[in-house]
C-alpha positions as MATLAB code, in Angstrom:
seq = 'XXXXXXXXXXXXXXXXXXXXXXXXXXXXXXXXXXXXXXXXXXXXXXXXXXXXXXXXXXXXXXXXXXXXXXXXXXXXXXXXXXXXXXXXXXXXXXXXXXXXXXXXXXXXXXXXXXXXXXXXXXXXXXXXXXXXXXXXXXXXXXXXXXXXXXXXXXXXXXXXXXXXXXXXXXXXXXXXXXXXXXXXXXXXXXXXXXXXXXXXXXXXXXXXXXXXXXXXXXXXXXXXXXXXXXXXXXXXXXXXXXXXXXXXXXXXXXXXXXXXXXXXXXXXXXXXXXXXXXXXXXXXXXXXXXXXXXXXXXXXXXXXXXXXXXXXXXXXXXXXXXXXXXXXXXXXXXXXXXXXXXXXXXXXXXXXXXXXXXXXXXXXXXXXXXXXXXXXXXXXXXXXXXXXXXXXXXXXXXXXXXXXXXXXXXXXXXXXXXXXXXXXXXXXXXXXXXXXXXXXXXXXXXXXXXXXXXXXXXXXXXXXXXXXXXXXXXXXXXXXXXXXXXXXXXXXXXXXXXXXXXXXXXXXXXXXXXXXXXXXXXXXXXXXXXXXXXXXXXXXXXXXXXXXXXXXXXXXXXXXXXXXXXXXXXXXXXXXXXXXXXXXXXXXXXXXXXXXXXXXXXXXXXXXXXXXXXXXXXXXXXXXXXXXXXXXXXXXXXXXXXXXXXXXXXXXXXXXXXXXXXXXXXXXXXXXXXXXXXXXXXXXXXXXXXXX';
ca = [
      88.730   64.808  148.531;
      92.512   64.967  148.459;
      92.655   61.445  147.019;
      90.265   62.433  144.207;
      92.288   65.548  143.474;
      95.497   63.490  143.405;
      93.969   61.162  140.806;
      92.922   64.216  138.767;
      96.403   65.726  138.925;
      98.003   62.380  138.094;
      96.206   62.299  134.733;
      93.698   59.589  135.671;
      90.414   61.264  134.663;
      88.208   58.168  134.841;
      89.279   57.345  138.374;
      89.031   60.998  139.423;
      85.530   61.191  137.948;
      84.390   58.191  139.992;
      85.914   59.693  143.129;
      84.289   63.100  142.634;
      80.927   61.453  141.949;
      81.188   59.450  145.135;
      81.929   62.617  147.103;
      78.890   64.392  145.647;
      76.630   61.402  146.323;
      77.640   61.598  149.967;
      77.625   65.402  150.098;
      75.617   66.992  147.203;
      76.569   70.497  148.326;
      80.320   69.912  148.493;
      81.897   73.047  147.005;
      85.188   71.462  145.959;
      83.434   68.431  144.533;
      81.461   70.601  142.127;
      84.451   72.862  141.421;
      86.876   70.107  140.513;
      84.371   67.862  138.764;
      83.394   70.886  136.658;
      87.064   71.454  135.857;
      87.386   67.789  134.867;
      84.404   68.026  132.508;
      85.821   71.210  131.044;
      89.146   69.521  130.330;
      87.356   66.647  128.581;
      85.440   69.044  126.334;
      82.049   68.645  128.014;
      81.506   72.377  128.506;
      77.767   72.342  129.167;
      78.088   69.658  131.849;
      81.043   71.520  133.333;
      78.907   74.650  133.448;
      76.284   72.907  135.600;
      78.828   71.988  138.269;
      80.747   75.255  138.160;
      77.598   77.335  138.471;
      76.688   75.259  141.533;
      80.189   75.809  142.928;
      79.795   79.569  142.485;
      76.454   79.406  144.332;
      78.039   77.446  147.181;
      81.143   79.614  147.376;
      80.291   83.087  146.081;
      83.199   84.572  148.006;
      85.804   82.224  146.505;
      87.403   83.813  143.400;
      88.583   80.521  141.863;
      84.959   79.509  141.346;
      84.297   82.603  139.250;
      87.511   82.158  137.256;
      86.664   78.578  136.333;
      83.099   79.538  135.488;
      84.354   82.373  133.282;
      86.690   80.038  131.430;
      83.833   77.730  130.462;
      81.605   80.598  129.341;
      84.487   81.919  127.235;
      84.956   78.493  125.593;
      81.291   78.658  124.581;
      81.742   82.126  123.076;
      79.838   83.860  125.899;
      82.475   86.525  126.364;
      80.306   89.141  128.064;
      79.236   86.679  130.767;
      82.842   85.554  131.176;
      83.925   89.169  131.678;
      81.277   89.606  134.401;
      82.474   86.439  136.166;
      86.076   87.593  136.069;
      85.180   90.992  137.440;
      83.545   89.200  140.394;
      86.776   87.277  140.943;
      88.927   90.407  140.785;
      86.617   92.296  143.100;
      87.260   89.508  145.616;
      91.020   89.227  144.992;
      92.521   92.020  142.824;
      95.949   90.377  142.731;
      94.788   86.948  141.532;
      97.061   86.237  138.564;
      94.835   83.421  137.255;
      91.950   85.888  136.938;
      94.097   88.403  135.044;
      95.331   85.649  132.693;
      91.765   84.488  132.061;
      90.691   88.104  131.517;
      93.471   88.563  128.968;
      92.375   85.383  127.208;
      88.779   86.598  126.913;
      89.878   90.028  125.728;
      92.159   88.453  123.152;
      89.315   86.254  121.888;
      87.151   89.392  121.584;
      89.888   91.172  119.647;
      90.619   93.701  122.408;
      94.349   93.141  122.041;
      95.500   96.276  123.799;
      93.336   95.446  126.847;
      94.563   91.844  126.757;
      98.134   93.105  126.726;
      97.475   95.165  129.855;
      95.843   92.193  131.587;
      98.808   89.906  130.910;
     101.256   92.549  132.134;
      99.267   92.790  135.358;
      99.346   89.001  135.709;
     103.123   89.071  135.249;
     103.455   91.559  138.100;
     101.374   89.381  140.422;
     102.999   86.081  139.363;
     106.566   86.986  138.333;
     107.747   83.373  138.115;
     104.792   81.997  136.108;
     105.714   81.450  132.411;
     102.090   81.536  131.173;
     101.292   85.289  131.226;
     104.527   86.126  129.386;
     103.720   83.508  126.739;
     100.162   84.770  126.309;
     101.421   88.328  126.066;
     103.759   87.233  123.284;
     100.834   85.754  121.340;
      99.014   89.105  121.536;
     102.087   90.964  120.329;
     102.501   88.557  117.383;
      98.895   89.181  116.349;
      99.772   92.864  116.181;
     102.960   92.300  114.179;
     105.163   93.448  117.069;
     107.648   90.632  116.636;
     110.648   92.135  118.429;
     108.631   92.695  121.607;
     107.021   89.284  121.255;
     110.413   87.611  120.964;
     111.492   89.253  124.215;
     108.349   88.141  126.032;
     108.394   84.562  124.814;
     112.059   84.385  125.812;
     110.989   85.549  129.291;
     108.417   82.754  129.336;
     111.002   80.157  128.410;
     113.362   81.486  131.083;
     110.649   81.062  133.721;
     109.898   77.412  133.059;
     111.061   74.275  131.275;
     111.363   74.216  127.488;
     107.889   74.309  126.030;
     107.283   73.314  122.394;
     104.486   75.875  121.951;
     106.688   78.659  123.279;
     109.575   77.550  121.095;
     107.279   77.495  118.082;
     106.190   81.052  118.858;
     109.812   82.115  119.304;
     110.653   80.627  115.903;
     107.753   82.533  114.354;
     109.166   85.770  115.795;
     112.682   84.996  114.600;
     111.410   84.226  111.105;
     109.374   87.410  110.879;
     112.347   89.415  112.126;
     114.389   88.143  109.184;
     116.387   85.340  110.808;
     114.917   82.280  109.110;
     117.972   80.108  109.769;
     117.753   80.712  113.512;
     114.023   79.980  113.325;
     114.783   76.557  111.841;
     117.160   75.773  114.723;
     114.499   76.799  117.243;
     111.884   74.691  115.471;
     114.180   71.674  115.606;
     114.391   72.137  119.395;
     110.612   72.271  119.565;
     110.137   69.213  117.332;
     112.415   67.149  119.546;
     110.021   67.852  122.410;
     106.838   67.381  120.357;
     107.599   65.398  117.194;
     103.881   64.877  116.472;
     102.887   68.553  116.650;
     101.485   69.375  113.195;
     101.772   73.129  113.791;
     105.527   72.902  114.274;
     105.987   70.995  111.015;
     103.724   73.435  109.180;
     105.674   76.422  110.507;
     108.929   74.751  109.537;
     107.567   74.256  106.031;
     106.633   77.925  105.792;
     110.135   78.998  106.847;
     111.733   76.618  104.336;
     109.396   77.933  101.665;
     110.535   81.471  102.444;
     114.147   80.312  102.075;
     113.392   78.790   98.668;
     114.011   75.208   99.814;
     110.886   73.987   98.131;
     111.398   70.222   98.246;
     112.093   70.321  101.992;
     109.137   72.651  102.507;
     106.906   70.234  100.596;
     108.032   67.357  102.817;
     107.377   69.380  105.987;
     103.845   70.229  104.863;
     103.286   66.570  103.941;
     104.262   65.570  107.481;
     102.016   68.212  109.057;
      99.067   67.075  106.970;
      99.686   63.424  107.827;
      99.608   64.337  111.531;
      96.520   66.535  111.175;
      94.468   65.921  108.002;
      92.364   69.038  108.728;
      95.322   71.398  109.041;
      94.208   74.138  106.632;
      97.498   76.083  106.390;
      99.459   72.883  105.743;
      97.072   71.821  102.974;
      97.113   75.291  101.409;
     100.887   75.542  101.488;
     101.415   71.984  100.300;
      99.175   72.568   97.290;
     100.858   75.869   96.466;
     104.361   74.447   96.936;
     103.573   71.505   94.684;
     102.411   74.031   92.068;
     105.646   76.006   92.422;
     107.597   72.796   91.877;
     105.381   71.689   88.956;
     105.047   68.489   90.968;
     101.666   67.458   89.585;
     101.574   63.701   90.237;
      98.575   63.058   92.470;
      97.872   66.766   92.908;
      94.220   66.280   91.965;
      93.713   64.513   95.301;
      94.967   67.611   97.129;
      92.670   69.819   95.073;
      89.742   67.554   95.958;
      90.624   67.791   99.655;
      90.808   71.565   99.392;
      87.434   71.717   97.614;
      85.889   69.503  100.266;
      87.382   71.719  102.991;
      85.935   74.836  101.395;
      82.532   73.165  101.339;
      82.851   72.263  105.026;
      84.085   75.698  106.055;
      87.448   74.295  107.121;
      89.640   76.894  108.819;
      93.004   78.043  107.501;
      92.469   77.426  103.783;
      94.127   80.350  102.028;
      91.931   81.909   99.332;
      94.888   82.981   97.207;
      95.949   79.345   96.718;
      92.403   78.544   95.600;
      92.492   81.138   92.802;
      95.114   79.120   90.925;
      92.955   76.000   90.902;
      90.008   75.201   88.644;
      87.565   76.630   91.192;
      84.351   78.519   90.587;
      83.609   82.090   91.639;
      81.159   80.715   94.201;
      83.819   78.433   95.690;
      86.351   81.254   95.743;
      83.897   83.502   97.562;
      83.174   80.798  100.149;
      86.889   80.342  100.820;
      87.460   84.106  101.089;
      84.545   84.527  103.506;
      85.876   81.770  105.737;
      89.317   83.392  105.713;
      87.922   86.863  106.473;
      85.900   85.632  109.447;
      89.016   85.410  111.597;
      89.191   89.204  111.486;
      85.491   89.921  111.308;
      84.879   88.042  114.536;
      88.201   88.769  116.193;
      88.314   92.539  115.789;
      85.214   93.932  117.440;
      86.039   97.516  116.523;
      84.922   96.554  113.012;
      81.416   96.163  114.350;
      81.368   98.370  117.440;
      82.979  101.520  116.049;
      80.867  103.701  113.839;
      82.334  104.333  110.399;
      84.200  107.652  110.410;
      82.362  110.665  109.115;
      83.493  111.545  105.627;
      85.246  114.901  105.829;
      86.859  116.540  102.831;
      90.059  118.400  103.659;
      90.380  121.661  101.706;
      87.367  120.458   99.694;
      89.521  117.613   98.382;
      88.970  113.860   98.682;
      91.712  112.150  100.676;
      92.600  108.771   99.147;
      94.967  106.432  100.951;
      96.621  103.582   99.060;
      97.517  100.759  101.470;
     100.196   98.289  100.384;
     103.145   96.184  101.498;
     104.571   96.381   97.954;
     106.227   99.798   97.955;
     109.565   98.417   96.778;
     110.814   96.559   93.683;
     107.550   94.709   93.208;
     105.249   94.355   90.158;
     102.464   96.352   91.815;
     104.847   99.239   92.449;
     105.942   99.320   88.817;
     102.331   99.218   87.618;
     100.981  101.933   89.908;
     103.804  104.456   90.335;
     102.450  106.640   87.544;
      98.937  106.542   89.019;
     100.030  108.091   92.297;
     101.823  110.871   90.413;
      98.991  111.543   87.944;
      96.190  112.278   90.417;
      94.648  115.752   90.176;
      95.871  117.458   93.345;
      93.245  120.170   93.066;
      90.568  117.519   93.749;
      92.458  114.796   95.593;
      94.937  114.437   98.415;
      96.916  111.212   97.933;
      98.488  109.253  100.798;
     100.772  106.232  100.626;
     100.037  103.897  103.567;
     103.005  101.568  103.745;
     103.334   98.255  105.513;
     106.248   97.567  103.188;
     109.882   96.730  103.665;
     112.191   99.678  103.236;
     114.854   99.663  100.578;
     117.151  102.130   98.854;
     115.972  101.822   95.265;
     114.887  104.143   92.488;
     111.307  102.837   92.542;
     111.031  103.318   96.317;
     112.256  106.907   96.070;
     109.863  107.560   93.196;
     106.931  106.111   95.134;
     107.619  108.185   98.230;
     107.881  111.333   96.120;
     104.651  110.493   94.267;
     102.430  110.824   97.353;
     101.440  113.971   99.185;
     102.234  112.122  102.402;
     103.950  108.764  102.864;
     102.963  107.034  106.118;
     104.945  104.041  107.373;
     102.725  101.896  109.620;
     105.133   98.985  110.044;
     105.210   97.843  113.663;
     102.036   99.712  114.602;
      99.282   97.720  116.257;
      96.182   97.584  114.036;
      94.224   99.794  116.429;
      96.987  102.417  116.460;
      97.367  102.254  112.677;
      93.613  102.700  112.254;
      93.670  105.738  114.506;
      96.580  107.164  112.529;
      94.488  106.992  109.345;
      91.482  108.483  111.110;
      93.678  111.346  112.264;
      94.576  111.915  108.613;
      90.840  111.966  107.790;
      91.219  109.385  105.027;
      87.987  109.413  103.038;
      88.686  106.438  100.764;
      91.121  103.675  101.732;
      92.237  101.543   98.787;
      93.668   98.137   99.705;
      96.201   97.057   97.067;
      96.893   93.658   98.674;
      93.650   91.820   99.455;
      94.243   88.254  100.680;
      97.906   88.067   99.681;
     101.163   87.822  101.597;
     101.787   90.714  104.023;
      98.266   92.079  103.602;
      96.628   94.100  106.410;
      93.123   92.684  106.976;
      93.342   93.419  110.698;
      93.676   97.111  109.877;
      90.988   97.120  107.192;
      88.581   95.248  109.492;
      88.685   98.170  111.924;
      87.272  100.359  109.150;
      89.608  103.344  109.512;
      87.954  105.063  106.528;
      84.284  105.573  105.688;
      84.749  104.133  102.190;
      86.994  101.092  101.697;
      87.964   99.661   98.317;
      90.021   96.772   97.012;
      92.013   97.177   93.824;
      94.737   95.624   91.708;
      96.405   93.196   94.113;
      93.866   90.377   94.459;
      91.746   89.039   91.554;
      88.587   88.011   93.341;
      86.203   88.842   96.163;
      87.674   89.268   99.642;
      84.428   88.049  101.226;
      84.951   90.763  103.834;
      82.154   93.030  105.125;
      84.584   95.892  105.604;
      85.239   96.246  101.852;
      82.646   98.332  100.031;
      83.818   98.262   96.408;
      85.973   96.241   94.037;
      87.434   98.066   91.028;
      87.219   95.968   87.873;
      85.996   96.263   84.298;
      83.500   94.690   81.908;
      85.875   91.798   81.190;
      87.136   90.770   84.635;
      83.996   91.616   86.604;
      80.987   91.756   84.279;
      77.760   92.900   85.925;
      76.304   89.387   85.705;
      79.001   88.185   88.141;
      77.885   90.499   90.979;
      76.183   87.687   92.986;
      79.610   86.067   93.467;
      81.193   89.185   94.969;
      80.490   90.634   98.391;
      81.857   93.995   97.220;
      79.873   96.304   94.952;
      81.456   95.975   91.516;
      82.716   99.143   89.858;
      83.400   98.780   86.153;
      86.108  101.021   84.755;
      86.212  101.728   81.008;
      88.881   99.738   79.149;
      91.027   97.656   81.479;
      90.948   97.842   85.258;
      94.738   97.452   85.340;
      96.638  100.714   85.587;
      99.991  100.791   83.789;
     102.867  103.223   84.062;
     103.576  104.897   80.751;
     107.021  105.840   82.098;
     108.048  102.219   82.559;
     111.312  101.332   80.756;
     111.262  100.222   77.139;
     114.799   98.914   76.675;
     116.216   98.199   73.214;
     117.278   94.791   72.001;
     120.480   93.991   73.881;
     121.808   90.838   72.259;
     121.025   87.922   69.971;
     118.887   84.868   70.592;
     121.835   82.576   70.973;
     122.884   84.327   74.184;
     119.778   82.895   75.791;
     119.957   79.362   74.455;
     117.410   80.104   71.739;
     117.723   78.980   68.111;
     118.553   81.651   65.532;
     115.453   80.726   63.526;
     112.051   79.259   64.328;
     109.184   80.444   66.462;
     109.830   81.309   70.110;
     106.774   80.798   72.291;
     107.257   82.184   75.770;
     105.616   82.387   79.184;
     107.460   84.143   82.002;
     104.749   83.516   84.571;
     105.722   82.005   87.899;
     105.653   78.187   87.712;
     102.759   77.966   90.198;
     100.454   79.243   87.448;
     101.268   76.225   85.288;
      99.287   72.986   85.396;
      98.945   69.786   83.414;
      96.197   71.104   81.130;
      98.190   74.221   80.238;
     101.422   72.325   79.701;
      99.727   69.653   77.597;
      98.280   72.366   75.373;
     101.740   73.904   74.988;
     103.313   70.586   74.058;
     100.584   70.044   71.453;
     101.401   73.456   69.979;
     105.105   72.634   69.803;
     104.253   69.407   68.003;
     102.457   71.325   65.251;
     104.919   74.187   64.826;
     108.198   72.823   63.449;
     111.446   74.220   64.899;
     109.579   76.104   67.605;
     110.725   76.333   71.228;
     109.028   77.159   74.522;
     110.832   79.745   76.663;
     109.945   79.630   80.367;
     110.988   81.259   83.606;
     113.413   79.104   85.542;
     114.712   80.045   88.963;
     117.435   78.511   91.039;
     114.993   78.296   93.966;
     112.399   76.346   91.981;
     114.116   73.019   92.549;
     113.684   70.465   89.785;
     111.085   72.366   87.768;
     113.098   72.285   84.564;
     113.849   68.563   84.811;
     110.228   67.728   85.622;
     108.891   69.674   82.665;
     111.524   68.307   80.296;
     110.697   64.792   81.436;
     107.016   65.372   80.666;
     107.927   66.777   77.270;
     109.976   63.686   76.479;
     107.098   61.401   77.481;
     104.863   63.350   75.071;
     107.346   62.861   72.241;
     108.749   66.411   72.323;
     112.518   66.906   72.374;
     113.295   68.218   75.901;
     115.838   70.593   74.358;
     112.921   72.571   72.934;
     112.206   73.810   76.439;
     114.460   76.751   77.284;
     114.636   78.325   80.743;
     115.567   81.886   81.609;
     116.723   83.007   85.036;
     115.303   86.021   86.848;
     117.084   89.274   86.112;
     116.739   93.036   86.727;
     113.702   94.773   85.237;
     115.222   96.272   82.100;
     117.126   93.101   81.252;
     113.946   91.094   81.743;
     111.880   93.417   79.536;
     114.465   93.231   76.757;
     113.908   89.454   76.544;
     110.590   90.103   74.781;
     112.475   91.284   71.684;
     113.321   87.606   71.119;
     109.843   86.184   71.816;
     107.252   85.772   69.070;
     104.131   84.909   71.089;
     103.373   84.880   74.826;
     101.236   81.849   75.762;
      99.036   82.716   78.732;
      98.225   80.395   81.638;
      94.801   79.343   82.897;
      92.870   79.529   85.248;
      95.254   82.147   86.663;
      96.277   84.413   83.799;
      99.376   86.524   83.540;
      98.811   89.948   85.070;
     101.818   92.275   85.185;
     103.777   89.807   83.068;
     101.197   90.027   80.286;
     101.209   93.825   80.279;
     105.034   93.690   80.230;
     104.899   91.552   77.089;
     102.352   93.796   75.397;
     104.327   96.930   76.315;
     107.398   95.436   74.659;
     105.490   94.463   71.511;
     105.093   90.745   72.167;
     101.503   89.581   71.471;
      99.730   87.503   74.128;
      97.361   84.609   73.469;
      94.920   83.968   76.320;
      92.060   81.672   77.216;
      89.020   83.330   78.791;
      87.620   81.713   81.927;
      84.831   82.389   84.404;
      86.771   83.872   87.331;
      88.488   87.230   87.708;
      91.948   85.615   87.599;
      91.025   83.782   84.390;
      89.816   86.935   82.620;
      92.705   89.352   83.157;
      94.389   88.441   79.868;
      91.192   89.287   77.999;
      90.968   92.650   79.771;
      94.522   93.581   78.798;
      94.207   92.425   75.188;
      90.904   94.231   74.657;
      92.501   97.443   75.912;
      95.134   97.026   73.181;
      92.643   96.290   70.401;
      93.594   92.600   70.226;
      90.296   90.839   71.005;
      91.157   88.316   68.273;
      93.734   86.816   70.664;
      91.077   85.990   73.274;
      90.045   82.331   72.952;
      87.261   80.474   74.774;
      88.556   76.900   75.062;
      91.672   74.781   74.644;
      90.862   73.792   71.072;
      90.611   77.421   69.955;
      93.672   78.369   72.014;
      95.772   75.628   70.462;
      94.485   76.296   66.949;
      95.263   80.032   67.158;
      98.724   79.415   68.630;
      99.580   76.939   65.856;
      98.280   79.315   63.201;
     100.345   82.230   64.507;
     103.345   79.991   65.154;
     103.401   79.049   61.470;
     102.711   82.573   60.161;
     105.630   84.990   60.702;
     103.862   87.751   58.779;
     100.822   87.621   61.067;
     103.038   87.750   64.130;
     104.944   90.706   62.730;
     101.694   92.557   62.072;
     100.655   92.024   65.687;
     104.016   93.274   66.937;
     103.776   96.356   64.740;
     100.266   97.022   66.054;
     101.558   96.964   69.627;
     104.775   98.910   69.065;
     103.247  101.614   66.887;
     100.303  102.054   69.232;
     102.245  101.818   72.470;
     101.385  105.414   73.419;
      97.838  105.254   72.048;
      96.458  102.014   73.469;
      94.177  102.638   76.481;
      96.046   99.987   78.470;
      99.128  102.183   78.677;
      97.396  105.536   79.079;
      98.143  106.230   82.747;
      96.407  109.613   82.769;
      93.249  108.128   81.259;
      93.031  105.307   83.804;
      93.674  107.803   86.594;
      90.772  109.977   85.405;
      88.495  106.942   85.434;
      89.568  106.028   88.954;
      88.979  109.595   90.104;
      85.450  109.522   88.681;
      84.868  106.285   90.539;
      86.099  107.819   93.798;
      83.908  110.890   93.350;
      80.866  108.704   92.690;
      81.634  106.666   95.829;
      81.703  109.876   97.867;
      78.442  111.074   96.327;
      76.751  107.766   97.084;
      78.082  107.702  100.639;
      76.653  111.140  101.345;
      73.345  110.235   99.721;
      73.081  106.967  101.638;
      73.140  104.972   98.404;
      74.848  101.654   97.725;
      75.284   99.271   94.825;
      77.438   98.543   91.788;
      78.032  101.132   89.091;
      79.966  101.736   85.888;
      82.257  104.683   85.146;
      81.537  106.346   81.816;
      84.128  106.548   79.039;
      86.004  109.771   78.255;
];
């Protein structure tokens, strides 16, 4: 037996298998033969065969705790968590201080989403095995899942101190360092890890994400390329590579990445980020499939979402309590759009809470946001379960998620259903595919009733545009002349200040065709220092199309009022497709610059139409590239028509529904009241809010 075990421990599974089999042929009821052969099958991925031997071992040695621990581990790998918990309780009844049983218990609890219980189990294991690095490492993983990065860093450091350098532990440490704001240190830690495990795709993918955060896009792209070469099914690497290539306007061969992404969505591949998919030429059905796959990690991993009953809807002081959840309560486009909404709510009927998972900053918009809520609740650093309880204690009736599936969102919190009615609004243009979201707030343009089958949420159509705008946003005067920005004194200035990731070959080709037909025109784009060689790539493409590269002008990012004043020099904003301008388009319209859009089939491709219709400019909504190009050329060659459009926007700035904050707020309040009525009546389904 010892010889067989030695072969097993020496990493010679075939020889160990033969030895164990020989032992069991000679002694079919050998406890250790079944125990260790079962462990060998488990390690090779043959869980069902392992189960046969481990169950026999437990029958032969019911008083030996290791048998129950091994049996529990196999059941857990097969998703049979309840059985695994029973097995582990048997082991702990036999030996309460068995660290391996506490570690296995923590693993099962973590897989079930019981993170607080898993944390307690790992702490117990650490007490019983103070020199073992594994429980400290596992505890760190639980803390990371809860966003408790400072504590996680301490625990993973403990793990590293208790054993030799481990690439997985170093990768987790780097993740903590990055999330605590020390990206440069994270890169150093990742380099240590990669020296130990140069073929670990996860390490390269994490390195790419850190580089992306630092704005080193070319290096990030290369890191994601490496990760994907090592693991072709690495969903996060594929998602980030595609998105990074878009940010760089690096389009050569990008169709192959899109095809791989589409294939992955069809196969249910894990880790494909739904936000990246919105910017591609994907259908609503494909977007929903990707979102559902993404949401499953929380649906299945947070059992409170299914076990806890939805809170009873209780109106405080006969008012509806609405909580707006966001990580964007700082100088962010969502904050500038929605600040007026929070202030405009009728406090006689509504109690308004700001639920913040946002960075803190000393800025005018942050101070305004905090003052605009009845209560401002900072949930940063709270475990999802604790944050959910905090909202239940506040008796939140309607929780409005302003982030969806975007960076720094809080799906783990939303999945615990801390409010009886949960809504998504403004931050994510598509379905979240999440069973814990009841409604999506849209309008007849972005979410027409016919599109309901492609949304898991019940669609609520607001009159006019779904997008709230702040009527108190700045409207700065013209600050300087065109020449200060590299623009010609005469000629048409087409502009698009969207982020480069919204551009693609079809859009850019259409723009170059427009320039070719409008003499002396230029195209004014957003150019950032962190975007690498975007300007040179686009200018090179222009030259190949026969357009003077000098006709492409790039503007750097600047403070809000300076940015808004740029629109005094622009004649026509050319929208992107299939991901339209959102806040950027309403900025242009607010400043009097008309927007030309192309209507698509998805939410993201219909936002421009929603905004234009709410300004009385349906004539600027086109249906295909030919119409888009024709209308742009016509307006580019007709200064009088452009001036009439500008006058329409400027003179109606305080009359257009798009910029009527109070009006949009009233519509949202009617929607909230109807949601409450339906909840109490046990009704469900889409509905439309009536016009004033």
